Coordinates of C-alpha atoms in Angstrom, one line a residue:
M287 CA -18.6 43.7 32.1
R288 CA -19.6 43.9 28.4
F289 CA -16.1 42.9 27.5
I290 CA -16.3 39.7 29.5
Y291 CA -19.6 38.8 27.8
L292 CA -18.1 39.5 24.4
V293 CA -15.0 37.4 25.1
A294 CA -17.2 34.5 26.5
S295 CA -19.5 34.7 23.4
I296 CA -16.5 34.6 21.0
A297 CA -15.0 31.7 22.9
M298 CA -18.3 29.8 22.8
L299 CA -18.7 30.5 19.0
L300 CA -15.2 29.3 18.3
S301 CA -15.8 26.1 20.3
F302 CA -18.9 25.4 18.2
V303 CA -17.0 26.1 15.0
V304 CA -14.0 23.9 16.0
G305 CA -16.3 21.1 17.3
G306 CA -18.4 21.2 14.2
T307 CA -15.4 21.1 11.9
Y308 CA -14.0 18.1 13.8
L309 CA -17.3 16.2 13.7
Y310 CA -17.6 16.9 9.9
V311 CA -14.1 15.7 9.2
S312 CA -14.4 12.6 11.4
S313 CA -17.7 11.6 9.8
N314 CA -16.7 12.5 6.2
P315 CA -13.0 11.4 6.0
S316 CA -11.4 12.3 2.7
P317 CA -9.9 9.2 0.9
N318 CA -6.2 8.9 1.3
R319 CA -3.8 8.3 -1.7
L320 CA -3.8 4.5 -1.2
E321 CA -7.5 4.4 -1.5
A322 CA -7.5 6.8 -4.4
F323 CA -5.2 4.4 -6.3
G324 CA -7.3 1.4 -5.4
F325 CA -5.4 -0.1 -2.5
D326 CA -7.5 -1.4 0.3
V327 CA -8.3 -4.3 2.7
C328 CA -11.0 -6.7 1.7
N329 CA -12.0 -9.4 4.2
R330 CA -8.7 -8.8 6.1
N331 CA -6.6 -9.3 3.0
P332 CA -4.8 -6.6 0.9
C333 CA -6.8 -6.0 -2.3
F334 CA -6.6 -3.7 -5.3
L335 CA -9.7 -2.1 -6.8
G336 CA -11.7 -4.6 -4.7
I337 CA -9.8 -7.6 -6.3
T338 CA -8.2 -10.1 -4.0
P339 CA -5.8 -12.7 -5.5
G340 CA -7.1 -16.2 -4.7
R341 CA -10.5 -15.0 -3.8
T342 CA -11.9 -12.8 -6.7
L343 CA -13.4 -14.8 -9.6
W344 CA -12.3 -13.8 -13.1
N345 CA -15.9 -13.2 -14.1
K346 CA -16.0 -10.4 -11.5
V347 CA -13.0 -8.6 -12.8
S348 CA -14.3 -7.2 -16.1
P349 CA -17.1 -5.2 -14.5
I350 CA -14.7 -3.8 -11.9
L351 CA -12.3 -2.5 -14.6
Q352 CA -14.9 -1.0 -16.9
R353 CA -13.8 2.5 -16.1
F354 CA -10.3 1.8 -17.4
N355 CA -9.0 1.4 -20.9
V356 CA -8.4 -2.3 -20.4
Q357 CA -6.3 -4.6 -22.5
R358 CA -6.6 -8.3 -21.9
N359 CA -4.2 -10.9 -23.0
Q360 CA -5.4 -14.4 -22.2
L361 CA -5.5 -14.5 -18.4
A362 CA -4.2 -11.0 -17.8
F363 CA -5.6 -7.5 -17.7
H364 CA -3.3 -4.5 -18.2
I365 CA -4.4 -1.0 -17.0
N366 CA -2.8 2.4 -16.8
L367 CA -3.5 4.3 -13.6
N368 CA -1.6 7.4 -14.6
E369 CA 1.2 8.3 -17.0
S370 CA 3.8 6.4 -15.0
V371 CA 1.9 3.7 -13.0
S372 CA 0.4 0.6 -14.5
A373 CA -1.1 -2.6 -13.1
Q374 CA -1.3 -6.2 -14.4
I375 CA -4.0 -8.5 -13.0
A376 CA -3.1 -12.0 -13.9
G377 CA -3.3 -15.7 -13.0
N378 CA -2.7 -19.2 -14.0
S379 CA -6.2 -20.3 -13.2
A380 CA -9.3 -19.8 -15.3
L381 CA -11.3 -19.4 -12.1
Y382 CA -9.5 -17.0 -9.8
V383 CA -7.2 -14.0 -10.0
Q384 CA -3.8 -15.2 -8.7
L385 CA -1.5 -12.2 -9.0
I386 CA -1.7 -8.4 -9.1
T387 CA 1.4 -6.3 -10.0
I388 CA 1.4 -2.5 -9.7
T389 CA 4.5 -0.8 -11.1
N390 CA 5.6 2.8 -10.6
Y391 CA 8.0 3.7 -13.5
A392 CA 8.7 7.2 -12.2
A393 CA 9.6 6.5 -8.6
S394 CA 11.5 9.9 -8.3
R395 CA 8.2 11.7 -8.6
L396 CA 6.5 11.3 -5.2
E397 CA 3.3 12.8 -6.3
N398 CA 2.6 10.0 -8.7
F399 CA 2.3 7.1 -6.2
P400 CA 2.0 6.6 -2.4
S401 CA 5.1 6.4 -0.3
V402 CA 6.3 3.5 1.8
G403 CA 5.0 5.4 4.9
E404 CA 1.5 5.4 3.5
F405 CA 1.6 1.6 2.9
L406 CA 2.9 1.0 6.5
Q407 CA 0.2 3.2 7.9
K408 CA -2.4 1.2 6.1
Y409 CA -1.1 -2.4 6.3
G410 CA 1.1 -2.3 9.4
R411 CA 4.6 -3.8 10.0
P412 CA 5.8 -6.4 7.5
C413 CA 6.7 -9.9 8.7
L414 CA 10.0 -9.8 6.8
V415 CA 12.3 -7.4 5.0
E416 CA 14.1 -8.7 1.9
I417 CA 17.4 -7.0 1.0
N418 CA 19.1 -7.3 -2.3
Q419 CA 20.9 -3.9 -2.5
P420 CA 19.7 -1.4 -3.5
I421 CA 16.3 -3.3 -3.5
M422 CA 14.4 -3.4 -0.2
R423 CA 11.2 -5.3 -0.2
L424 CA 8.6 -5.3 2.7
I425 CA 7.0 -8.8 2.9
Y426 CA 3.5 -9.4 4.1
P427 CA 1.6 -12.7 4.0
S428 CA 0.0 -11.9 0.6
M429 CA 1.8 -8.7 -0.5
S430 CA 5.2 -7.2 -1.1
V431 CA 6.2 -3.5 -1.3
T432 CA 9.4 -2.8 -3.1
M433 CA 11.7 0.3 -2.9
N434 CA 15.1 1.3 -4.3
I435 CA 17.0 2.3 -1.1
H436 CA 20.6 3.5 -1.5
H437 CA 21.1 4.9 2.0
H438 CA 18.2 5.2 4.4
L439 CA 14.6 4.1 4.5
T440 CA 12.2 6.9 5.5
P441 CA 8.4 7.3 5.5
F442 CA 8.8 9.3 2.2
S443 CA 10.9 6.6 0.4
P444 CA 9.2 6.1 -3.0
V445 CA 7.7 2.7 -3.8
V446 CA 8.5 1.2 -7.2
Q447 CA 6.4 -1.9 -7.2
V448 CA 3.6 -3.6 -5.2
I449 CA 2.8 -7.3 -5.7
Q450 CA -0.4 -8.9 -4.3
L451 CA -0.5 -12.7 -4.5
N452 CA -2.6 -15.7 -3.5
S453 CA -1.2 -16.5 0.0
A454 CA -2.7 -20.0 -0.3
D455 CA -0.1 -20.8 -2.9
L456 CA 2.8 -19.3 -1.1
N457 CA 2.9 -17.4 2.2
P458 CA 6.4 -16.0 2.5
C459 CA 5.9 -15.2 6.1
L460 CA 5.6 -18.9 6.9
V461 CA 8.8 -19.7 5.0
G462 CA 10.6 -17.6 7.6
Q463 CA 13.8 -15.7 7.7
T464 CA 16.9 -16.7 5.8
P465 CA 20.5 -15.7 6.7
D466 CA 21.3 -14.1 3.3
H467 CA 18.4 -11.9 2.4
N468 CA 15.4 -11.9 4.7
L469 CA 15.5 -9.8 7.9
K470 CA 13.2 -8.7 10.6
W471 CA 11.6 -5.2 10.4
L472 CA 13.8 -2.6 12.1
G473 CA 11.8 0.4 11.3
F474 CA 13.0 3.4 9.4
A475 CA 16.7 2.8 9.4
S476 CA 19.8 2.8 7.2
M477 CA 20.5 0.1 4.6
N478 CA 23.7 -0.6 6.6
R479 CA 21.7 -1.3 9.8
Y480 CA 19.5 -3.8 7.9
T481 CA 22.4 -5.6 6.2
S482 CA 24.4 -5.8 9.5
S483 CA 21.5 -7.3 11.5
V484 CA 21.1 -10.7 9.7
I485 CA 18.9 -13.1 11.5
N486 CA 20.0 -16.7 11.7
P487 CA 17.2 -19.1 10.9

């Protein structure tokens, strides 16, 4: 009889520990790598460090970037995120940021930058996929995610560049598919499958 009580007590204790751990983790989520690098969604638009092209005023940018060693050249800010990743925040307007380009110069080192799977988990399926071998680019209304894919796209494929732009100037998803380069999203598949599934406009 004591053994049954002991087992029941241990089971109850374990359920409290597991339940408490789950509640703590769900109420205190650790930031993922995208957020750690500054990628997020601001008012339903992709943004970087809280800056959204076409929406963020230039006079708001300097305070946001105070924690970086920032170099400014006319209407452009250049920042280094780590030893191989840099960002340029630029525009052709004195009022709003128009373009953000984040470049990963060491794509072979997966620990230096989020993978394509992490971007897909955050931002969902792209509206188009642009192919210009070995370049594959996932196209969103105001963002593109670029990889060098020689054989097969996987969740762990390294990203070499991310561009966020003012979709009011040009929304590539509204331009539509073209027979030579732009294809529909086929998921994680080989480059051959993408290039052999051209969509006629």
